[in-house]
């Protein structure tokens, strides 16, 4: 139940704040008092936060992680990602204001703020990682990266991220594509090169495999105890089955290693 909210909101009724709105769902079995970790999930192009609320696999993984899922609404179904067609809102400022609003409605653990998203929403997660990543504990975008021109540097501190992408993705291919002859999606591998340099990651890297051709390359020796992982699988524009619990497990493992190190 929300704390002191003038207008109750949640999975169905949007929470309204200056500049936008979002939906939210507390984990099943929450006692109503304990501080909650938060997963911010940016929806795909022309979707809404209510669509995110209906993602059963995500909801189950968030419940298991005890996380409050927060799903902001883009303006006209889009996000103002750097280099992308829309330029309607300062999304970094909006995300910060949204977290403050969430904190007024629910007790949250600000040391465990995670960011994910799908497609254009994944590109939104990449932008936040680059521009304000030190405000968040970790990122796990799906099927989207920077847009061109790729950033040369990132003003935020080192970030922890695990990214997954289908080798057969035709909507946001690994190398990106041109939209309406003017805007250009970024290259996933070049996007990781930006983060690897920014994080000052050192070799060796580690490779792990899984079902459906899943191959994850991990960099576990990065600045500030941060970690990076790029995972590819034999699929298209979607997350592989059982991806969300795998991502939560990886992020929790990275956090434990950082605290122990």
XYZ file of N, CA and C in Angstrom:
783
model
N 0.848 -1.201 0.000
C 0.000 0.000 0.000
C 0.879 1.245 0.000
N 0.489 2.242 -0.770
C 1.308 3.449 -0.892
C 1.327 4.231 0.401
N 2.441 4.925 0.652
C 2.614 5.735 1.853
C 2.172 7.166 1.586
N 1.127 7.610 2.207
C 0.750 9.012 2.191
C 0.440 9.585 0.835
N 0.031 8.773 -0.116
C -0.270 9.281 -1.446
C -1.637 9.944 -1.443
N -1.744 11.126 -2.040
C -3.028 11.806 -2.107
C -3.999 11.035 -2.985
N -3.498 10.467 -4.049
C -4.327 9.702 -4.965
C -3.706 8.319 -5.125
N -4.333 7.281 -4.566
C -3.775 5.936 -4.683
C -3.546 5.578 -6.150
N -2.455 4.906 -6.399
C -2.130 4.512 -7.762
C -1.392 3.193 -7.708
N -1.203 2.586 -8.851
C -0.533 1.292 -8.858
C -0.475 0.685 -10.238
N -0.767 -0.613 -10.354
C -0.658 -1.282 -11.652
C -1.642 -0.764 -12.694
N -2.845 -0.390 -12.258
C -3.886 0.034 -13.195
C -3.975 1.542 -13.310
N -4.101 2.222 -12.183
C -4.203 3.683 -12.176
C -2.804 4.285 -12.071
N -2.499 5.170 -13.012
C -1.153 5.742 -13.062
C -0.900 6.706 -11.913
N 0.336 6.745 -11.460
C 0.803 7.741 -10.504
C 1.215 8.978 -11.311
N 0.686 10.123 -10.961
C 0.909 11.343 -11.727
C 1.909 12.236 -11.006
N 2.846 12.794 -11.758
C 3.768 13.793 -11.234
C 4.036 14.798 -12.333
N 4.659 15.901 -11.995
C 4.970 16.916 -12.995
C 5.817 16.307 -14.109
N 5.332 16.428 -15.317
C 6.111 15.971 -16.465
C 5.810 14.571 -16.938
N 4.959 13.835 -16.215
C 4.673 12.488 -16.685
C 3.931 11.635 -15.672
N 4.006 10.329 -15.880
C 3.291 9.391 -15.022
C 3.976 8.034 -15.067
N 3.584 7.166 -14.155
C 4.143 5.817 -14.106
C 3.162 4.894 -13.410
N 3.361 3.602 -13.610
C 2.611 2.572 -12.892
C 3.578 1.849 -11.951
N 3.049 1.216 -10.937
C 3.913 0.529 -9.973
C 3.185 -0.662 -9.366
N 3.963 -1.671 -9.024
C 3.398 -2.857 -8.380
C 4.369 -3.382 -7.331
N 3.877 -3.478 -6.092
C 4.683 -4.019 -4.999
C 4.748 -5.535 -5.122
N 5.811 -6.152 -4.608
C 5.935 -7.608 -4.732
C 4.899 -8.350 -3.908
N 4.497 -9.499 -4.399
C 3.550 -10.340 -3.668
C 4.150 -10.718 -2.319
N 3.330 -10.658 -1.278
C 3.782 -11.035 0.051
C 4.511 -9.961 0.812
N 4.612 -8.765 0.240
C 5.289 -7.668 0.946
C 4.508 -7.311 2.204
N 5.218 -7.006 3.298
C 4.567 -6.743 4.580
C 4.014 -5.324 4.707
N 4.215 -4.495 3.677
C 3.676 -3.137 3.704
C 4.557 -2.131 4.426
N 5.664 -2.573 4.983
C 6.526 -1.675 5.757
C 8.002 -1.755 5.376
N 8.507 -2.924 5.055
C 9.931 -3.096 4.795
C 10.351 -2.313 3.554
N 11.521 -1.664 3.601
C 12.011 -0.933 2.418
C 12.171 -1.870 1.223
N 11.754 -1.399 0.072
C 11.736 -2.215 -1.132
C 12.840 -1.814 -2.107
N 13.569 -2.792 -2.648
C 14.380 -2.483 -3.820
C 13.443 -2.127 -4.975
N 13.940 -1.371 -5.939
C 13.090 -0.867 -7.014
C 13.668 -1.255 -8.365
N 12.816 -1.800 -9.223
C 13.165 -2.031 -10.615
C 12.387 -1.041 -11.472
N 13.098 -0.149 -12.156
C 12.490 0.763 -13.111
C 12.588 0.107 -14.483
N 11.441 -0.073 -15.133
C 11.416 -0.768 -16.417
C 10.799 0.139 -17.464
N 11.592 0.505 -18.482
C 11.123 1.371 -19.560
C 10.534 0.523 -20.689
N 9.266 0.783 -20.996
C 8.564 -0.006 -22.004
C 9.130 0.213 -23.406
N 8.748 -0.660 -24.328
C 9.154 -0.537 -25.718
C 8.365 0.546 -26.445
N 8.771 0.829 -27.664
C 8.156 1.885 -28.475
C 6.662 1.618 -28.672
N 5.874 2.672 -28.461
C 4.420 2.669 -28.607
C 3.716 1.765 -27.598
N 4.414 1.397 -26.540
C 3.774 0.666 -25.450
C 3.519 1.632 -24.295
N 3.108 1.109 -23.157
C 2.854 1.915 -21.965
C 3.329 1.152 -20.732
N 3.339 1.852 -19.613
C 3.691 1.194 -18.365
C 2.728 0.091 -17.986
N 1.478 0.204 -18.411
C 0.504 -0.859 -18.109
C 0.875 -2.152 -18.816
N 1.492 -2.053 -19.989
C 1.964 -3.259 -20.667
C 3.014 -3.954 -19.814
N 3.921 -3.181 -19.235
C 4.945 -3.753 -18.357
C 4.304 -4.439 -17.159
N 3.246 -3.830 -16.617
C 2.560 -4.433 -15.478
C 1.998 -5.814 -15.809
N 1.735 -6.063 -17.089
C 1.176 -7.352 -17.507
C 2.212 -8.378 -17.913
N 3.497 -8.070 -17.778
C 4.552 -9.011 -18.153
C 4.756 -10.034 -17.028
N 4.206 -11.219 -17.204
C 4.178 -12.212 -16.126
C 5.567 -12.689 -15.722
N 6.434 -12.893 -16.712
C 7.782 -13.381 -16.382
C 8.540 -12.338 -15.567
N 8.376 -11.069 -15.942
C 9.034 -10.000 -15.195
C 8.459 -9.895 -13.788
N 7.128 -9.980 -13.681
C 6.474 -9.882 -12.372
C 6.937 -10.999 -11.441
N 7.043 -12.218 -11.971
C 7.474 -13.353 -11.146
C 8.910 -13.147 -10.662
N 9.788 -12.701 -11.561
C 11.180 -12.488 -11.167
C 11.298 -11.365 -10.147
N 10.504 -10.301 -10.318
C 10.532 -9.187 -9.373
C 9.971 -9.622 -8.018
N 8.924 -10.436 -8.027
C 8.384 -10.960 -6.773
C 9.447 -11.762 -6.033
N 10.136 -12.624 -6.767
C 11.169 -13.450 -6.147
C 12.309 -12.591 -5.592
N 12.559 -11.452 -6.242
C 13.606 -10.544 -5.774
C 13.087 -9.561 -4.733
N 11.779 -9.608 -4.456
C 11.180 -8.697 -3.479
C 11.179 -7.256 -3.926
N 11.107 -7.026 -5.252
C 11.274 -5.682 -5.797
C 9.948 -5.031 -6.186
N 9.877 -3.736 -5.961
C 8.792 -2.899 -6.464
C 9.087 -2.606 -7.932
N 8.153 -2.934 -8.815
C 8.330 -2.646 -10.241
C 7.707 -1.289 -10.544
N 8.489 -0.400 -11.118
C 8.036 0.933 -11.505
C 8.152 1.036 -13.015
N 7.043 1.329 -13.685
C 7.006 1.368 -15.146
C 6.547 2.740 -15.616
N 7.477 3.630 -15.942
C 7.101 4.961 -16.423
C 6.443 4.906 -17.791
N 5.673 5.947 -18.087
C 5.035 6.085 -19.387
C 5.819 7.079 -20.238
N 6.200 6.655 -21.442
C 6.839 7.573 -22.366
C 5.809 8.535 -22.940
N 6.272 9.637 -23.479
C 5.377 10.596 -24.117
C 5.050 10.098 -25.520
N 3.754 9.934 -25.785
C 3.289 9.388 -27.067
C 3.938 8.041 -27.371
N 4.176 7.262 -26.314
C 4.725 5.920 -26.486
C 6.203 5.869 -26.788
N 6.901 7.006 -26.700
C 8.321 7.021 -27.025
C 9.160 7.607 -25.904
N 10.472 7.516 -26.085
C 11.431 8.047 -25.126
C 12.379 9.003 -25.831
N 12.781 10.038 -25.131
C 13.694 11.027 -25.703
C 15.139 10.574 -25.508
N 15.483 9.511 -26.214
C 16.829 8.955 -26.187
C 17.733 9.821 -27.070
N 18.953 10.034 -26.630
C 19.892 10.819 -27.429
C 20.086 10.173 -28.801
N 19.896 10.951 -29.857
C 20.081 10.458 -31.213
C 18.835 9.866 -31.836
N 17.799 9.577 -31.034
C 16.555 9.003 -31.540
C 15.584 10.114 -31.961
N 14.503 9.776 -32.673
C 13.610 10.804 -33.216
C 12.954 11.724 -32.193
N 12.530 11.221 -31.031
C 11.775 12.034 -30.075
C 12.695 12.930 -29.253
N 12.197 14.133 -28.959
C 12.928 15.057 -28.084
C 11.892 15.855 -27.285
N 11.145 15.133 -26.451
C 9.995 15.716 -25.762
C 10.221 16.001 -24.290
N 11.273 15.407 -23.687
C 11.418 15.518 -22.241
C 12.853 15.203 -21.845
N 13.319 15.832 -20.784
C 14.610 15.467 -20.195
C 14.369 14.200 -19.381
N 14.654 13.052 -19.978
C 14.310 11.774 -19.346
C 15.147 11.506 -18.094
N 16.374 11.994 -18.059
C 17.219 11.776 -16.888
C 16.626 12.507 -15.685
N 16.197 13.758 -15.909
C 15.568 14.522 -14.836
C 14.235 13.917 -14.444
N 13.477 13.451 -15.446
C 12.185 12.832 -15.138
C 12.361 11.574 -14.300
N 13.352 10.744 -14.642
C 13.591 9.518 -13.871
C 13.940 9.851 -12.426
N 14.756 10.876 -12.212
C 15.122 11.266 -10.849
C 13.905 11.761 -10.083
N 13.070 12.581 -10.741
C 11.855 13.082 -10.086
C 10.890 11.937 -9.793
N 10.837 10.967 -10.692
C 9.956 9.819 -10.488
C 10.383 9.010 -9.268
N 11.685 8.789 -9.122
C 12.166 8.043 -7.960
C 11.802 8.779 -6.672
N 11.944 10.094 -6.673
C 11.552 10.867 -5.493
C 10.068 10.691 -5.199
N 9.244 10.681 -6.251
C 7.809 10.496 -6.071
C 7.497 9.094 -5.559
N 8.191 8.099 -6.114
C 8.011 6.721 -5.635
C 8.360 6.643 -4.152
N 9.440 7.327 -3.745
C 9.862 7.311 -2.347
C 8.877 7.966 -1.406
N 8.044 8.851 -1.928
C 6.991 9.456 -1.097
C 5.795 8.532 -0.953
N 5.651 7.596 -1.868
C 4.484 6.710 -1.860
C 4.785 5.341 -1.250
N 6.018 4.868 -1.403
C 6.420 3.569 -0.870
C 7.745 3.718 -0.126
N 7.990 2.884 0.886
C 9.325 2.877 1.502
C 10.289 2.133 0.585
N 11.311 2.798 0.098
C 12.206 2.161 -0.866
C 13.647 2.171 -0.358
N 14.403 1.218 -0.848
C 15.823 1.098 -0.538
C 16.595 1.733 -1.687
N 17.070 2.951 -1.508
C 17.730 3.672 -2.592
C 19.099 3.097 -2.957
N 19.601 2.174 -2.150
C 20.870 1.536 -2.508
C 20.644 0.383 -3.486
N 19.376 0.051 -3.728
C 19.051 -1.035 -4.653
C 18.021 -0.548 -5.676
N 18.464 0.356 -6.521
C 17.654 0.834 -7.639
C 18.208 0.202 -8.909
N 17.389 -0.601 -9.593
C 17.815 -1.271 -10.808
C 17.041 -0.703 -11.990
N 17.651 -0.705 -13.148
C 17.024 -0.160 -14.344
C 17.075 -1.191 -15.464
N 15.921 -1.400 -16.087
C 15.841 -2.274 -17.249
C 14.935 -1.615 -18.278
N 14.744 -2.281 -19.374
C 13.881 -1.764 -20.423
C 14.014 -2.628 -21.654
N 13.051 -2.476 -22.544
C 13.025 -3.289 -23.761
C 13.047 -2.400 -24.993
N 13.871 -2.752 -25.981
C 13.900 -2.063 -27.268
C 14.288 -0.589 -27.076
N 13.439 0.352 -27.468
C 13.754 1.762 -27.234
C 13.873 2.034 -25.736
N 13.110 1.292 -24.923
C 13.236 1.406 -23.472
C 14.587 0.930 -22.975
N 15.186 -0.044 -23.680
C 16.542 -0.477 -23.341
C 17.542 0.624 -23.660
N 17.329 1.324 -24.779
C 18.189 2.462 -25.101
C 18.076 3.534 -24.023
N 16.888 3.683 -23.455
C 16.699 4.621 -22.353
C 17.558 4.202 -21.158
N 17.595 2.912 -20.876
C 18.424 2.411 -19.775
C 19.909 2.690 -20.042
N 20.347 2.535 -21.295
C 21.735 2.832 -21.645
C 22.048 4.305 -21.439
N 21.125 5.183 -21.838
C 21.347 6.614 -21.639
C 21.504 6.951 -20.156
N 20.630 6.382 -19.324
C 20.711 6.644 -17.888
C 22.024 6.112 -17.329
N 22.438 4.926 -17.792
C 23.698 4.352 -17.320
C 24.866 5.294 -17.615
N 24.855 5.894 -18.796
C 25.957 6.770 -19.192
C 25.899 8.119 -18.479
N 24.701 8.680 -18.368
C 24.556 10.048 -17.875
C 24.347 10.151 -16.367
N 23.789 9.112 -15.764
C 23.476 9.181 -14.327
C 23.590 7.821 -13.664
N 24.482 6.980 -14.186
C 24.552 5.602 -13.710
C 24.954 5.450 -12.263
N 25.670 6.444 -11.701
C 26.109 6.322 -10.314
C 24.957 6.484 -9.324
N 23.772 6.811 -9.797
C 22.601 6.895 -8.914
C 21.891 5.548 -8.766
N 22.335 4.545 -9.548
C 21.620 3.274 -9.613
C 22.576 2.114 -9.349
N 22.020 1.006 -8.850
C 22.853 -0.134 -8.472
C 23.232 -1.004 -9.653
N 22.379 -1.066 -10.677
C 22.676 -1.942 -11.801
C 21.652 -1.815 -12.906
N 22.026 -2.334 -14.086
C 21.209 -2.216 -15.285
C 21.114 -3.562 -15.984
N 19.935 -3.877 -16.548
C 19.846 -5.072 -17.398
C 18.893 -4.845 -18.580
N 19.344 -4.031 -19.560
C 18.538 -3.749 -20.742
C 18.412 -4.963 -21.666
N 17.325 -4.958 -22.454
C 17.028 -6.050 -23.383
C 16.812 -5.474 -24.788
N 17.625 -5.888 -25.741
C 17.394 -5.596 -27.169
C 17.410 -4.118 -27.526
N 18.363 -3.371 -27.003
C 18.496 -1.965 -27.372
C 19.757 -1.400 -26.759
N 20.389 -0.432 -27.433
C 21.644 0.142 -26.924
C 21.662 1.638 -27.222
N 22.857 2.244 -27.219
C 22.978 3.645 -27.591
C 22.489 3.863 -29.022
N 22.139 5.104 -29.334
C 21.920 5.521 -30.718
C 23.129 6.326 -31.161
N 23.288 6.463 -32.463
C 24.408 7.219 -33.004
C 24.117 8.722 -32.971
N 25.149 9.520 -32.773
C 26.545 9.122 -32.560
C 26.758 8.536 -31.167
N 27.526 7.453 -31.100
C 27.828 6.864 -29.805
C 28.540 7.903 -28.934
N 28.243 7.920 -27.645
C 28.943 8.866 -26.767
C 30.434 8.554 -26.723
N 31.225 9.587 -26.615
C 32.674 9.405 -26.505
C 33.045 9.085 -25.064
N 32.430 9.787 -24.133
C 32.636 9.543 -22.713
C 31.290 9.580 -22.004
N 31.274 9.095 -20.778
C 30.069 9.126 -19.950
C 30.382 9.898 -18.668
N 29.554 10.884 -18.315
C 29.841 11.684 -17.122
C 29.599 10.962 -15.806
N 28.818 9.886 -15.813
C 28.552 9.150 -14.571
C 29.749 8.276 -14.219
N 29.739 7.754 -13.001
C 30.800 6.844 -12.574
C 30.623 5.472 -13.190
N 31.505 4.515 -12.855
C 31.405 3.159 -13.398
C 30.041 2.543 -13.095
N 29.530 1.752 -14.027
C 28.212 1.143 -13.861
C 28.313 -0.372 -13.984
N 27.364 -1.055 -13.377
C 27.245 -2.504 -13.504
C 26.076 -2.808 -14.424
N 26.325 -3.579 -15.478
C 25.283 -3.850 -16.469
C 25.425 -5.248 -17.040
N 24.289 -5.918 -17.220
C 24.213 -7.138 -18.016
C 23.184 -6.896 -19.112
N 23.599 -7.066 -20.354
C 22.751 -6.766 -21.508
C 22.535 -8.047 -22.304
N 21.305 -8.243 -22.810
C 21.025 -9.411 -23.644
C 20.453 -8.959 -24.983
N 20.837 -9.676 -26.057
C 20.401 -9.313 -27.401
C 20.327 -10.567 -28.261
N 19.271 -10.647 -29.074
C 19.134 -11.766 -29.993
C 19.994 -11.584 -31.234
N 20.685 -12.630 -31.629
C 21.520 -12.543 -32.833
C 20.684 -12.284 -34.084
N 19.425 -12.717 -34.056
C 18.549 -12.547 -35.205
C 17.625 -11.346 -35.100
N 17.901 -10.414 -34.195
C 17.052 -9.231 -34.007
C 17.071 -8.382 -35.280
N 15.879 -8.154 -35.860
C 15.766 -7.339 -37.065
C 15.206 -5.946 -36.768
N 14.628 -5.750 -35.585
C 14.094 -4.443 -35.205
C 15.213 -3.539 -34.713
N 16.032 -4.076 -33.851
C 17.248 -3.387 -33.408
C 18.407 -4.356 -33.579
N 18.904 -4.482 -34.808
C 19.999 -5.425 -35.051
C 21.231 -5.076 -34.221
N 22.086 -6.059 -34.051
C 23.296 -5.837 -33.267
C 24.113 -4.662 -33.802
N 24.129 -4.484 -35.105
C 24.888 -3.380 -35.705
C 24.051 -2.114 -35.838
N 22.758 -2.170 -35.456
C 21.874 -1.027 -35.589
C 21.342 -0.891 -37.009
N 20.417 0.056 -37.222
C 19.898 0.329 -38.560
C 19.421 1.777 -38.628
N 19.169 2.242 -39.816
C 18.731 3.619 -40.023
C 17.211 3.691 -39.994
N 16.668 4.688 -39.293
C 15.227 4.877 -39.163
C 14.809 6.102 -39.984
N 13.861 5.870 -40.904
C 13.296 6.938 -41.739
C 14.382 7.782 -42.411
N 15.484 7.141 -42.749
C 16.539 7.784 -43.503
C 17.316 8.854 -42.764
N 17.057 9.000 -41.467
C 17.661 10.122 -40.739
C 18.311 9.726 -39.425
N 17.645 8.879 -38.651
C 18.156 8.525 -37.327
C 18.775 7.131 -37.380
N 19.831 6.929 -36.638
C 20.593 5.684 -36.731
C 20.755 5.035 -35.359
N 20.234 3.839 -35.253
C 20.463 3.071 -34.034
C 21.955 2.769 -33.898
N 22.389 2.608 -32.661
C 23.793 2.331 -32.422
C 24.151 0.865 -32.576
N 25.417 0.593 -32.470
C 25.970 -0.750 -32.551
C 26.185 -1.271 -31.128
N 25.671 -2.460 -30.853
C 25.757 -3.016 -29.495
C 27.212 -3.213 -29.076
N 28.036 -3.716 -29.974
C 29.433 -3.970 -29.624
C 30.182 -2.658 -29.372
N 29.916 -1.640 -30.200
C 30.545 -0.345 -29.962
C 30.039 0.285 -28.677
N 28.763 0.084 -28.375
C 28.207 0.588 -27.120
C 28.943 -0.013 -25.934
N 29.239 -1.311 -26.020
C 29.980 -1.954 -24.930
C 31.421 -1.472 -24.863
N 32.000 -1.163 -26.007
C 33.357 -0.615 -25.988
C 33.393 0.698 -25.221
N 32.340 1.521 -25.399
C 32.249 2.783 -24.653
C 32.222 2.503 -23.152
N 31.367 1.563 -22.724
C 31.262 1.263 -21.293
C 32.525 0.598 -20.752
N 33.107 -0.285 -21.543
C 34.328 -0.955 -21.071
C 35.440 0.062 -20.822
N 35.576 1.012 -21.736
C 36.596 2.038 -21.546
C 36.239 2.935 -20.367
N 34.955 3.283 -20.271
C 34.498 4.149 -19.187
C 34.709 3.481 -17.827
N 34.424 2.186 -17.756
C 34.554 1.434 -16.509
C 35.998 1.025 -16.204
N 36.901 1.245 -17.184
C 38.296 0.838 -17.042
C 38.398 -0.667 -16.750
N 37.681 -1.447 -17.549
C 37.679 -2.897 -17.358
C 38.981 -3.511 -17.865
N 39.503 -4.430 -17.099
C 40.748 -5.095 -17.452
C 40.469 -6.547 -17.816
N 41.346 -7.088 -18.644
C 41.283 -8.511 -18.952
C 41.797 -9.295 -17.754
N 41.444 -10.589 -17.612
C 40.742 -11.371 -18.624
C 39.230 -11.210 -18.525
N 38.565 -11.511 -19.626
C 37.118 -11.627 -19.575
C 36.767 -13.100 -19.382
N 35.496 -13.361 -19.098
C 35.030 -14.727 -18.830
C 33.843 -15.011 -19.735
N 33.783 -16.208 -20.308
C 32.647 -16.585 -21.131
C 31.837 -17.677 -20.446
N 30.508 -17.486 -20.488
C 29.597 -18.483 -19.928
C 28.548 -18.810 -20.986
N 28.101 -20.054 -20.998
C 27.125 -20.485 -21.994
C 25.830 -20.934 -21.324
N 24.770 -21.004 -22.133
C 23.473 -21.435 -21.632
C 22.637 -21.982 -22.776
N 21.326 -22.174 -22.539
C 20.452 -22.735 -23.578
C 20.251 -21.771 -24.740
N 19.824 -22.324 -25.880
C 19.521 -21.552 -27.086
C 20.694 -20.693 -27.535
N 21.881 -21.285 -27.440
C 23.060 -20.594 -27.924
C 23.480 -19.400 -27.091
N 22.986 -19.306 -25.870
C 23.326 -18.165 -25.020
C 24.822 -18.154 -24.730
N 25.459 -17.034 -25.030
C 26.872 -16.852 -24.740
C 27.047 -15.490 -24.087
N 27.542 -15.484 -22.870
C 27.764 -14.247 -22.123
C 29.256 -14.022 -21.937
N 29.701 -12.849 -22.356
C 31.083 -12.437 -22.099
C 31.060 -11.433 -20.962
N 31.807 -11.721 -19.904
C 31.777 -10.907 -18.698
C 33.140 -10.268 -18.434
N 33.068 -9.026 -17.956
C 34.261 -8.309 -17.515
C 34.095 -8.028 -16.018
N 34.850 -8.740 -15.207
C 34.659 -8.703 -13.759
C 35.747 -7.929 -13.029
N 36.630 -7.273 -13.772
C 37.720 -6.511 -13.160
C 37.643 -5.076 -13.681
N 36.640 -4.361 -13.207
C 36.391 -2.999 -13.679
C 36.474 -2.014 -12.519
N 36.596 -0.737 -12.846
C 36.757 0.295 -11.836
C 35.612 0.357 -10.855
N 35.945 0.638 -9.593
C 34.926 0.802 -8.564
C 34.165 -0.456 -8.223
N 34.695 -1.620 -8.594
C 33.998 -2.875 -8.332
C 32.847 -3.148 -9.280
N 32.762 -2.366 -10.359
C 31.678 -2.565 -11.327
C 31.959 -3.788 -12.200
N 30.899 -4.281 -12.849
C 31.021 -5.433 -13.739
C 30.157 -5.210 -14.973
N 30.569 -5.833 -16.071
C 29.806 -5.769 -17.317
C 29.633 -7.169 -17.880
N 28.506 -7.393 -18.561
C 28.285 -8.663 -19.244
C 27.445 -8.418 -20.489
N 27.900 -8.948 -21.617
C 27.160 -8.904 -22.875
C 26.754 -10.324 -23.225
N 25.446 -10.548 -23.321
C 24.915 -11.881 -23.588
C 24.173 -11.891 -24.926
N 24.528 -12.835 -25.778
C 23.865 -13.022 -27.066
C 23.208 -14.399 -27.081
N 22.070 -14.496 -27.796
C 21.412 -15.802 -27.888
C 20.754 -15.929 -29.252
N 20.357 -17.150 -29.600
C 19.764 -17.438 -30.905
C 18.284 -17.088 -30.888
N 17.984 -15.801 -30.955
C 16.601 -15.344 -30.945
C 16.479 -14.016 -31.643
N 15.285 -13.432 -31.557
C 15.016 -12.171 -32.226
C 14.870 -11.017 -31.258
N 13.859 -10.189 -31.500
C 13.659 -8.970 -30.724
C 12.828 -9.288 -29.486
N 13.444 -9.920 -28.530
C 12.762 -10.346 -27.304
C 13.802 -10.830 -26.315
N 13.368 -10.974 -25.061
C 14.237 -11.570 -24.050
C 14.113 -13.084 -24.118
N 15.219 -13.818 -23.931
C 15.103 -15.276 -23.898
C 14.315 -15.725 -22.679
N 13.774 -16.916 -22.761
C 13.005 -17.467 -21.652
C 13.862 -17.524 -20.390
N 13.243 -17.203 -19.273
C 13.902 -17.232 -17.960
C 15.033 -16.213 -17.851
N 15.006 -15.176 -18.700
C 16.081 -14.191 -18.641
C 16.030 -13.346 -17.380
N 14.846 -12.908 -16.973
C 14.771 -11.944 -15.865
C 15.287 -12.517 -14.545
N 14.930 -13.742 -14.162
C 15.562 -14.271 -12.933
C 17.068 -14.432 -13.070
N 17.544 -14.753 -14.276
C 18.985 -14.866 -14.504
C 19.659 -13.502 -14.306
N 19.005 -12.450 -14.813
C 19.578 -11.106 -14.690
C 19.617 -10.654 -13.232
N 18.530 -10.898 -12.506
C 18.516 -10.550 -11.079
C 19.617 -11.302 -10.335
N 19.771 -12.581 -10.642
C 20.796 -13.387 -9.973
C 22.186 -12.824 -10.256
N 22.436 -12.436 -11.518
C 23.738 -11.889 -11.881
C 24.000 -10.576 -11.154
N 23.005 -9.704 -11.118
C 23.181 -8.413 -10.442
C 23.420 -8.588 -8.952
N 22.684 -9.504 -8.342
C 22.895 -9.756 -6.915
C 24.287 -10.321 -6.662
N 24.755 -11.200 -7.563
C 26.101 -11.736 -7.422
C 27.157 -10.656 -7.569
N 26.933 -9.724 -8.512
C 27.871 -8.619 -8.703
C 27.911 -7.719 -7.481
N 26.739 -7.484 -6.868
C 26.673 -6.632 -5.679
C 27.401 -7.285 -4.493
N 27.227 -8.594 -4.342
C 27.910 -9.307 -3.255
C 29.425 -9.286 -3.459
N 29.868 -9.479 -4.688
C 31.290 -9.459 -4.960
C 31.882 -8.090 -4.694
N 31.119 -7.042 -5.026
C 31.590 -5.680 -4.794
C 31.721 -5.389 -3.301
N 30.711 -5.806 -2.520
C 30.751 -5.553 -1.077
C 31.831 -6.368 -0.397
N 32.125 -7.556 -0.939
C 33.154 -8.413 -0.336
C 34.559 -7.987 -0.734
N 34.647 -7.283 -1.880
C 35.960 -6.942 -2.406
C 36.542 -5.667 -1.886
